[in-house]
Amino acid sequence: MVRSIPSHRIAGVDEVGRGCLFGPVVAAAVIIPAGGENQLAEIGVTDSKRLTPGQRSRLYAHIVSQTEARIGLSSVREIDRLNILQASLLAMKRALDRLQTPPLLCLVDGNRPIPNLQIPQKTVVKGDQTEIAIAAASIVAKVWRDRLLERLDRRYPGYCLASNKGYGSVQHRDALRSLGLTPQHRLSFSPCQRSLDL
């Protein structure tokens, strides 16, 4: 099915931030133009977790200039209301809905299909390691969210957000105990719940 559809009509989608204690979950959808997959592979596009921050930043600039890339997110309130899985899938759908070119197929990283998606989709376990469009989306989502957390670090000092990106590092958990919660902390996550009991 995938091979019968031209790559420039296929969108890859991935998300980042599911395991964080702070901030939104962010998804990216990417459509690679005809002939672009090999070029992205040659310059090193792969699973964002396998890249250094510098490599991700360089590849991000190339991807957003050479592909159609869109961001979708789900807020902390939506994460707490829906649960993190459903909020992640919602962020993916929002990223896809923002694409100007309607894809004929969406490749979704993981094993959970996106609910209420009006286009055909295929889940791909570890897709960020095997599908260039998903790998590109993983880089776009990661860099975009990291930059957001660096800005939020200035708004909410003391939680080391610029370095931990909202994940539950030792410094972040210590700050939760000493400073308490911010409006961007996920109340449905147990470390945040525990800080309410202090």
CSV table of N, CA and C in Angstrom, one decimal, residues 95-190:
chain,number,residue,atom,x,y,z
A,95,ALA,N,-1.5,18.5,13.9
A,95,ALA,CA,-0.4,18.7,13.0
A,95,ALA,C,-0.8,18.3,11.5
A,96,LEU,N,-1.5,17.2,11.4
A,96,LEU,CA,-1.9,16.7,10.1
A,96,LEU,C,-3.0,17.6,9.5
A,97,ASP,N,-3.9,18.1,10.3
A,97,ASP,CA,-4.9,19.0,9.8
A,97,ASP,C,-4.4,20.3,9.3
A,98,ARG,N,-3.2,20.7,9.7
A,98,ARG,CA,-2.6,22.0,9.3
A,98,ARG,C,-1.9,21.9,8.0
A,99,LEU,N,-1.7,20.7,7.5
A,99,LEU,CA,-1.0,20.5,6.2
A,99,LEU,C,-1.8,21.1,5.1
A,100,GLN,N,-1.2,21.9,4.2
A,100,GLN,CA,-1.9,22.5,3.1
A,100,GLN,C,-2.1,21.5,2.0
A,101,THR,N,-1.2,20.5,1.9
A,101,THR,CA,-1.3,19.4,0.8
A,101,THR,C,-2.0,18.2,1.5
A,102,PRO,N,-3.2,17.9,1.1
A,102,PRO,CA,-3.8,16.7,1.8
A,102,PRO,C,-3.1,15.4,1.4
A,103,PRO,N,-2.5,14.7,2.4
A,103,PRO,CA,-1.8,13.5,2.0
A,103,PRO,C,-2.8,12.4,1.7
A,104,LEU,N,-2.4,11.4,0.9
A,104,LEU,CA,-3.2,10.2,0.6
A,104,LEU,C,-3.0,9.1,1.7
A,105,LEU,N,-1.9,9.3,2.5
A,105,LEU,CA,-1.6,8.3,3.5
A,105,LEU,C,-0.8,9.0,4.6
A,106,CYS,N,-1.1,8.6,5.8
A,106,CYS,CA,-0.3,9.1,7.0
A,106,CYS,C,0.4,7.9,7.6
A,107,LEU,N,1.7,8.1,7.8
A,107,LEU,CA,2.5,7.1,8.6
A,107,LEU,C,2.7,7.6,10.0
A,108,VAL,N,2.1,6.8,11.0
A,108,VAL,CA,2.1,7.2,12.4
A,108,VAL,C,3.1,6.5,13.1
A,109,ASP,N,4.0,7.2,13.8
A,109,ASP,CA,5.0,6.4,14.7
A,109,ASP,C,4.3,5.8,15.8
A,110,GLY,N,4.6,4.5,16.1
A,110,GLY,CA,4.0,3.8,17.2
A,110,GLY,C,3.0,2.7,16.7
A,111,ASN,N,2.2,2.3,17.6
A,111,ASN,CA,1.2,1.2,17.3
A,111,ASN,C,-0.3,1.7,17.6
A,112,ARG,N,-0.5,3.0,17.8
A,112,ARG,CA,-1.8,3.4,18.0
A,112,ARG,C,-2.3,4.3,16.9
A,113,PRO,N,-3.4,4.0,16.2
A,113,PRO,CA,-3.9,4.9,15.2
A,113,PRO,C,-4.5,6.1,15.8
A,114,ILE,N,-4.6,7.2,14.9
A,114,ILE,CA,-5.1,8.5,15.4
A,114,ILE,C,-6.6,8.4,15.2
A,115,PRO,N,-7.4,8.7,16.3
A,115,PRO,CA,-8.9,8.6,16.1
A,115,PRO,C,-9.4,9.7,15.2
A,116,ASN,N,-10.5,9.5,14.6
A,116,ASN,CA,-11.2,10.5,13.8
A,116,ASN,C,-10.4,11.1,12.7
A,117,LEU,N,-9.4,10.4,12.2
A,117,LEU,CA,-8.6,10.9,11.1
A,117,LEU,C,-9.3,10.6,9.8
A,118,GLN,N,-9.4,11.6,8.9
A,118,GLN,CA,-10.2,11.4,7.7
A,118,GLN,C,-9.4,10.8,6.5
A,119,ILE,N,-8.1,10.6,6.7
A,119,ILE,CA,-7.3,10.0,5.7
A,119,ILE,C,-6.8,8.6,6.1
A,120,PRO,N,-6.4,7.8,5.2
A,120,PRO,CA,-5.9,6.5,5.5
A,120,PRO,C,-4.6,6.6,6.3
A,121,GLN,N,-4.4,5.7,7.3
A,121,GLN,CA,-3.2,5.8,8.1
A,121,GLN,C,-2.6,4.4,8.3
A,122,LYS,N,-1.3,4.4,8.6
A,122,LYS,CA,-0.6,3.1,8.9
A,122,LYS,C,0.3,3.4,10.1
A,123,THR,N,0.1,2.6,11.1
A,123,THR,CA,1.0,2.7,12.3
A,123,THR,C,2.3,2.0,12.0
A,124,VAL,N,3.4,2.5,12.4
A,124,VAL,CA,4.7,1.9,12.2
A,124,VAL,C,5.5,2.0,13.5
A,125,VAL,N,5.7,0.8,14.1
A,125,VAL,CA,6.5,0.7,15.3
A,125,VAL,C,7.9,1.0,15.0
A,126,LYS,N,8.5,1.9,15.9
A,126,LYS,CA,9.8,2.5,15.7
A,126,LYS,C,10.0,3.1,14.3
A,127,GLY,N,8.9,3.7,13.8
A,127,GLY,CA,8.9,4.3,12.5
A,127,GLY,C,9.9,5.4,12.3
A,128,ASP,N,10.3,6.1,13.4
A,128,ASP,CA,11.3,7.1,13.3
A,128,ASP,C,12.7,6.5,12.9
A,129,GLN,N,12.8,5.2,13.0
A,129,GLN,CA,14.1,4.6,12.6
A,129,GLN,C,14.0,3.9,11.2
A,130,THR,N,12.8,3.9,10.6
A,130,THR,CA,12.7,3.1,9.4
A,130,THR,C,12.0,4.0,8.3
A,131,GLU,N,11.3,5.0,8.6
A,131,GLU,CA,10.6,5.9,7.6
A,131,GLU,C,11.2,7.3,7.7
A,132,ILE,N,11.7,7.8,6.6
A,132,ILE,CA,12.3,9.1,6.6
A,132,ILE,C,11.3,10.2,7.0
A,133,ALA,N,10.1,10.1,6.5
A,133,ALA,CA,9.1,11.1,6.8
A,133,ALA,C,8.8,11.2,8.3
A,134,ILE,N,8.8,10.0,9.0
A,134,ILE,CA,8.5,10.0,10.4
A,134,ILE,C,9.8,10.5,11.1
A,135,ALA,N,11.0,10.1,10.7
A,135,ALA,CA,12.2,10.6,11.3
A,135,ALA,C,12.3,12.2,11.2
A,136,ALA,N,11.9,12.7,10.0
A,136,ALA,CA,11.9,14.1,9.8
A,136,ALA,C,10.9,14.8,10.8
A,137,ALA,N,9.8,14.2,11.0
A,137,ALA,CA,8.8,14.7,11.9
A,137,ALA,C,9.3,14.7,13.3
A,138,SER,N,10.0,13.6,13.7
A,138,SER,CA,10.5,13.5,15.0
A,138,SER,C,11.5,14.6,15.3
A,139,ILE,N,12.3,15.0,14.3
A,139,ILE,CA,13.3,16.1,14.5
A,139,ILE,C,12.6,17.4,14.6
A,140,VAL,N,11.6,17.7,13.8
A,140,VAL,CA,10.9,18.9,13.8
A,140,VAL,C,10.2,19.1,15.2
A,141,ALA,N,9.5,18.0,15.6
A,141,ALA,CA,8.8,18.1,16.9
A,141,ALA,C,9.7,18.3,18.1
A,142,LYS,N,10.9,17.6,18.1
A,142,LYS,CA,11.8,17.7,19.2
A,142,LYS,C,12.4,19.1,19.2
A,143,VAL,N,12.9,19.6,18.1
A,143,VAL,CA,13.6,20.9,18.1
A,143,VAL,C,12.6,22.0,18.5
A,144,TRP,N,11.4,21.9,17.9
A,144,TRP,CA,10.4,23.0,18.2
A,144,TRP,C,10.0,23.0,19.7
A,145,ARG,N,9.8,21.8,20.3
A,145,ARG,CA,9.4,21.7,21.7
A,145,ARG,C,10.6,22.2,22.6
A,146,ASP,N,11.8,21.7,22.2
A,146,ASP,CA,13.0,22.1,23.0
A,146,ASP,C,13.1,23.6,23.1
A,147,ARG,N,12.9,24.3,21.9
A,147,ARG,CA,13.0,25.8,21.9
A,147,ARG,C,11.9,26.4,22.7
A,148,LEU,N,10.7,25.8,22.7
A,148,LEU,CA,9.6,26.3,23.5
A,148,LEU,C,10.0,26.2,25.0
A,149,LEU,N,10.6,25.1,25.4
A,149,LEU,CA,11.0,24.9,26.8
A,149,LEU,C,12.1,25.9,27.3
A,150,GLU,N,13.0,26.2,26.3
A,150,GLU,CA,14.0,27.2,26.7
A,150,GLU,C,13.4,28.5,26.9
A,151,ARG,N,12.3,28.9,26.2
A,151,ARG,CA,11.7,30.1,26.4
A,151,ARG,C,10.9,30.1,27.8
A,152,LEU,N,10.2,29.0,28.0
A,152,LEU,CA,9.5,28.8,29.2
A,152,LEU,C,10.4,28.8,30.5
A,153,ASP,N,11.6,28.4,30.3
A,153,ASP,CA,12.6,28.4,31.4
A,153,ASP,C,12.8,29.8,31.9
A,154,ARG,N,12.7,30.8,31.1
A,154,ARG,CA,12.9,32.2,31.5
A,154,ARG,C,11.6,32.7,32.2
A,155,ARG,N,10.5,32.1,31.9
A,155,ARG,CA,9.2,32.5,32.5
A,155,ARG,C,9.1,31.8,33.9
A,156,TYR,N,9.6,30.6,34.0
A,156,TYR,CA,9.5,29.8,35.2
A,156,TYR,C,10.9,29.3,35.6
A,157,PRO,N,11.7,30.3,36.2
A,157,PRO,CA,13.0,29.9,36.6
A,157,PRO,C,13.0,29.0,37.8
A,158,GLY,N,14.1,28.2,37.9
A,158,GLY,CA,14.3,27.4,39.0
A,158,GLY,C,14.1,25.9,38.8
A,159,TYR,N,13.4,25.6,37.7
A,159,TYR,CA,13.1,24.2,37.4
A,159,TYR,C,14.1,23.5,36.4
A,160,CYS,N,15.1,24.3,35.9
A,160,CYS,CA,16.1,23.8,35.0
A,160,CYS,C,15.5,23.3,33.7
A,161,LEU,N,14.4,24.0,33.2
A,161,LEU,CA,13.7,23.5,32.0
A,161,LEU,C,14.6,23.6,30.8
A,162,ALA,N,15.5,24.6,30.7
A,162,ALA,CA,16.3,24.7,29.5
A,162,ALA,C,17.2,23.4,29.3
A,163,SER,N,17.5,22.8,30.4
A,163,SER,CA,18.4,21.6,30.3
A,163,SER,C,17.6,20.3,30.3
A,164,ASN,N,16.5,20.2,31.2
A,164,ASN,CA,15.8,19.0,31.3
A,164,ASN,C,14.6,18.9,30.3
A,165,LYS,N,14.3,20.0,29.7
A,165,LYS,CA,13.2,20.1,28.7
A,165,LYS,C,11.8,19.6,29.3
A,166,GLY,N,11.7,19.7,30.6
A,166,GLY,CA,10.4,19.3,31.2
A,166,GLY,C,10.3,17.9,31.7
A,167,TYR,N,11.4,17.1,31.5
A,167,TYR,CA,11.4,15.8,32.0
A,167,TYR,C,11.8,15.8,33.5
A,168,GLY,N,11.5,14.7,34.1
A,168,GLY,CA,11.6,14.6,35.6
A,168,GLY,C,13.1,14.4,36.1
A,169,SER,N,14.0,15.3,35.8
A,169,SER,CA,15.3,15.2,36.3
A,169,SER,C,15.4,15.4,37.8
A,170,VAL,N,16.5,15.1,38.4
A,170,VAL,CA,16.6,15.3,39.8
A,170,VAL,C,16.4,16.8,40.2
A,171,GLN,N,17.0,17.7,39.4
A,171,GLN,CA,16.8,19.1,39.7
A,171,GLN,C,15.4,19.5,39.6
A,172,HIS,N,14.7,19.0,38.6
A,172,HIS,CA,13.3,19.3,38.4
A,172,HIS,C,12.4,18.8,39.5
A,173,ARG,N,12.7,17.6,40.0
A,173,ARG,CA,11.9,17.1,41.1
A,173,ARG,C,12.2,17.8,42.4
A,174,ASP,N,13.5,18.2,42.6
A,174,ASP,CA,13.8,19.0,43.8
A,174,ASP,C,13.1,20.3,43.7
A,175,ALA,N,13.0,20.9,42.5
A,175,ALA,CA,12.3,22.2,42.4
A,175,ALA,C,10.8,22.1,42.7
A,176,LEU,N,10.3,21.0,42.3
A,176,LEU,CA,8.8,20.8,42.6
A,176,LEU,C,8.6,20.8,44.1
A,177,ARG,N,9.5,20.2,44.8
A,177,ARG,CA,9.4,20.1,46.3
A,177,ARG,C,9.6,21.5,46.9
A,178,SER,N,10.5,22.3,46.4
A,178,SER,CA,10.9,23.5,47.0
A,178,SER,C,10.0,24.7,46.5
A,179,LEU,N,9.7,24.7,45.2
A,179,LEU,CA,9.0,25.8,44.6
A,179,LEU,C,7.5,25.5,44.3
A,180,GLY,N,7.1,24.2,44.3
A,180,GLY,CA,5.7,23.9,44.0
A,180,GLY,C,5.5,23.8,42.5
A,181,LEU,N,4.2,23.8,42.2
A,181,LEU,CA,3.8,23.6,40.8
A,181,LEU,C,3.6,25.0,40.1
A,182,THR,N,3.8,24.9,38.8
A,182,THR,CA,3.4,26.1,37.9
A,182,THR,C,2.2,25.7,37.1
A,183,PRO,N,1.6,26.7,36.4
A,183,PRO,CA,0.4,26.3,35.6
A,183,PRO,C,0.7,25.4,34.4
A,184,GLN,N,2.0,25.2,34.2
A,184,GLN,CA,2.4,24.3,33.0
A,184,GLN,C,2.8,22.9,33.5
A,185,HIS,N,2.6,22.6,34.8
A,185,HIS,CA,2.9,21.2,35.2
A,185,HIS,C,1.7,20.3,35.1
A,186,ARG,N,1.9,19.1,34.8
A,186,ARG,CA,0.9,18.1,34.5
A,186,ARG,C,0.4,17.5,35.8
A,187,LEU,N,-0.8,17.9,36.2
A,187,LEU,CA,-1.3,17.5,37.5
A,187,LEU,C,-1.6,16.0,37.5
A,188,SER,N,-1.9,15.4,36.4
A,188,SER,CA,-2.2,14.0,36.3
A,188,SER,C,-1.0,13.1,36.4
A,189,PHE,N,0.2,13.7,36.4
A,189,PHE,CA,1.5,12.9,36.5
A,189,PHE,C,1.8,12.7,38.0
A,190,SER,N,2.2,11.6,38.4
A,190,SER,CA,2.4,11.3,39.9
A,190,SER,C,3.4,12.2,40.5
